[in-house]
Amino acid sequence: MSGKYRFSFGPWNIHEGADPFGPTVRDGIEFAKKLKMYKNLGFDGVQFHDDDAVPDMDNLSAQEIVKKAKEVRAMLDGEGLAAEFVAPRLWEDARTIDGAYTANDPACREYAKDRSRRTIDIAAALETRLIVLWLAREGTYIREAKDSSVAVEQIVEAINGMLAYNPDIRIAIEPKPNEPMDQAYIPTTGHAIAVSFMTDAPQRVGVNIESAHAILAGLDPSDEMGFALAYNKLFTVHLNDQNGLKFDEDKSFGAVDLRRAFNQVRILDRYDYGAAGEFVGLDVKAMRTQKQSVATKHLANSREIFLRLVKVARSIDNKTVNQLIADRDYEELDMLIVDHLMGK
Ligand code: 3MF
Ligand code: MG
């Protein structure tokens, strides 16, 4: 329990505040300027969607895409930053309206696979081996639209194609139970890990656990992490917070339920998360009310809360904890934890 942590976020985490019911409320910040903000905020890693690195990539050749990605690699070098992962953005193009790997139209599925290969090329150029797959539209609005068993085969086939395309990459599936779909096909960590064992290289397929996504599935994020850790499959995390079952809020880590955040930090720290190079990834959004000049506080605050909770986790009186467990006095253990969280 002595690890040092490195933090990452994606450029989409500094955003203009549009929501489904209203337009942007802050000016956009160009990518190069965002990169300059990372170190000052205490971050060393950049999470990418493929088109965060190479905008308009669907209109570029494979060679042009790699050339552009290498320019971004040079920008990262200039700022002393690492690329943590690249994720194919498979939810905005017209060809992904009905899903990507599980679209009913084979031409659309082919587009998704080709786009994923370009994503892998970008990752190689950015010098990261990690691909994140948020399977945004792999699911349905109505059950009758697709076959949920065939869908699993299609997802496995797509992953196998990616694993074969570049033998260096590792894939972290980011499960989420709903939004934008009514029901997603890979809603939880357990589903994602089960899928990994259907692939040609299970050891190269793991998970990215997002706190809010676990909460939306009615699950405890720290238990989801523990499950993935038991399988050696916690490739990265998307820490944030979520106030109950509603839209995906991406609140600052620990801002809703400090004890739930504490338990995530505690299990990560206990299992030396980060020792194999994993980043503490955030996926947090500033509130729409936040003014331009202070619209990165959610990032610095989430990091600060994480680090403070590391101290809290490490300073627990484990002897007493173990004694209370042995005595099965969980009421007293409950009080000890709450006392400790309140600084006693
Ligand atoms: C959606 C998400 C996504 C993914 C991102 C990287 C936009 O709920 O969490 O954020 O994290 O696409 O895979
Ligand atoms: Mg996420």
PDB file of N, CA, C and O and ligand atoms in Angstrom, residues 12 49 85 87 91 132 134 174 176 210 213 238 248 283, ligand 1:
ATOM      1  N   TRP A  12     -12.670  15.412 -23.776  1.00  0.00           N
ATOM      2  CA  TRP A  12     -14.114  15.672 -23.667  1.00  0.00           C
ATOM      3  C   TRP A  12     -14.526  16.055 -22.250  1.00  0.00           C
ATOM      4  O   TRP A  12     -15.634  16.531 -22.032  1.00  0.00           O
ATOM      5  N   HIS A  49     -10.585   9.578 -27.724  1.00  0.00           N
ATOM      6  CA  HIS A  49     -11.365   8.950 -28.789  1.00  0.00           C
ATOM      7  C   HIS A  49     -10.482   9.044 -30.032  1.00  0.00           C
ATOM      8  O   HIS A  49      -9.677   9.984 -30.166  1.00  0.00           O
ATOM      9  N   PHE A  85      -5.117   5.653 -23.595  1.00  0.00           N
ATOM     10  CA  PHE A  85      -5.834   4.714 -24.470  1.00  0.00           C
ATOM     11  C   PHE A  85      -6.478   5.470 -25.615  1.00  0.00           C
ATOM     12  O   PHE A  85      -6.571   6.701 -25.594  1.00  0.00           O
ATOM     13  N   ALA A  87     -10.102   5.106 -27.975  1.00  0.00           N
ATOM     14  CA  ALA A  87     -11.402   4.437 -28.076  1.00  0.00           C
ATOM     15  C   ALA A  87     -12.048   4.778 -29.419  1.00  0.00           C
ATOM     16  O   ALA A  87     -12.132   5.957 -29.770  1.00  0.00           O
ATOM     17  N   TRP A  91     -20.494   5.857 -32.304  1.00  0.00           N
ATOM     18  CA  TRP A  91     -21.890   6.179 -31.979  1.00  0.00           C
ATOM     19  C   TRP A  91     -22.387   7.460 -32.631  1.00  0.00           C
ATOM     20  O   TRP A  91     -23.513   7.881 -32.390  1.00  0.00           O
ATOM     21  N   VAL A 132      -9.940   1.205 -25.608  1.00  0.00           N
ATOM     22  CA  VAL A 132     -11.159   1.114 -24.793  1.00  0.00           C
ATOM     23  C   VAL A 132     -12.363   0.988 -25.721  1.00  0.00           C
ATOM     24  O   VAL A 132     -12.461   1.692 -26.728  1.00  0.00           O
ATOM     25  N   TRP A 134     -16.175   1.382 -25.454  1.00  0.00           N
ATOM     26  CA  TRP A 134     -17.511   1.655 -24.889  1.00  0.00           C
ATOM     27  C   TRP A 134     -18.496   1.291 -25.988  1.00  0.00           C
ATOM     28  O   TRP A 134     -18.518   1.924 -27.050  1.00  0.00           O
ATOM     29  N   GLU A 174     -15.705  -1.159 -21.735  1.00  0.00           N
ATOM     30  CA  GLU A 174     -16.281  -0.262 -20.714  1.00  0.00           C
ATOM     31  C   GLU A 174     -17.782  -0.521 -20.636  1.00  0.00           C
ATOM     32  O   GLU A 174     -18.550   0.021 -21.430  1.00  0.00           O
ATOM     33  N   LYS A 176     -21.694  -0.484 -19.690  1.00  0.00           N
ATOM     34  CA  LYS A 176     -22.681   0.518 -19.253  1.00  0.00           C
ATOM     35  C   LYS A 176     -24.050  -0.078 -19.563  1.00  0.00           C
ATOM     36  O   LYS A 176     -24.245  -0.615 -20.646  1.00  0.00           O
ATOM     37  N   GLU A 210     -16.336   2.117 -15.009  1.00  0.00           N
ATOM     38  CA  GLU A 210     -16.747   3.486 -14.685  1.00  0.00           C
ATOM     39  C   GLU A 210     -17.703   3.443 -13.507  1.00  0.00           C
ATOM     40  O   GLU A 210     -18.733   2.752 -13.550  1.00  0.00           O
ATOM     41  N   HIS A 213     -21.376   4.022 -14.278  1.00  0.00           N
ATOM     42  CA  HIS A 213     -22.007   2.949 -15.050  1.00  0.00           C
ATOM     43  C   HIS A 213     -22.395   1.788 -14.134  1.00  0.00           C
ATOM     44  O   HIS A 213     -23.455   1.176 -14.303  1.00  0.00           O
ATOM     45  N   HIS A 238     -12.717   4.467 -14.920  1.00  0.00           N
ATOM     46  CA  HIS A 238     -13.296   5.786 -15.152  1.00  0.00           C
ATOM     47  C   HIS A 238     -14.004   6.195 -13.873  1.00  0.00           C
ATOM     48  O   HIS A 238     -15.181   5.899 -13.675  1.00  0.00           O
ATOM     49  N   ASP A 248     -26.745   9.652 -17.066  1.00  0.00           N
ATOM     50  CA  ASP A 248     -25.336   9.478 -16.686  1.00  0.00           C
ATOM     51  C   ASP A 248     -24.764  10.863 -16.350  1.00  0.00           C
ATOM     52  O   ASP A 248     -24.581  11.701 -17.219  1.00  0.00           O
ATOM     53  N   ASP A 283     -13.621  10.199 -15.593  1.00  0.00           N
ATOM     54  CA  ASP A 283     -14.551  10.570 -16.662  1.00  0.00           C
ATOM     55  C   ASP A 283     -15.599  11.468 -16.010  1.00  0.00           C
ATOM     56  O   ASP A 283     -16.664  10.999 -15.599  1.00  0.00           O
TER      57      ASP A 283
HETATM   58  C1  3MF B   1     -20.157   7.209 -21.804  1.00  0.00           C
HETATM   59  C2  3MF B   1     -18.731   7.186 -21.489  1.00  0.00           C
HETATM   60  C3  3MF B   1     -17.824   7.527 -22.628  1.00  0.00           C
HETATM   61  C4  3MF B   1     -16.578   6.681 -22.649  1.00  0.00           C
HETATM   62  C5  3MF B   1     -15.634   7.200 -23.676  1.00  0.00           C
HETATM   63  C6  3MF B   1     -14.350   6.412 -23.741  1.00  0.00           C
HETATM   64  C7  3MF B   1     -17.918   9.729 -23.491  1.00  0.00           C
HETATM   65  O1  3MF B   1     -20.963   7.036 -20.722  1.00  0.00           O
HETATM   66  O2  3MF B   1     -18.365   6.959 -20.360  1.00  0.00           O
HETATM   67  O3  3MF B   1     -17.484   8.895 -22.488  1.00  0.00           O
HETATM   68  O4  3MF B   1     -15.961   6.656 -21.417  1.00  0.00           O
HETATM   69  O5  3MF B   1     -16.259   7.152 -24.902  1.00  0.00           O
HETATM   70  O6  3MF B   1     -14.584   5.114 -24.086  1.00  0.00           O
END
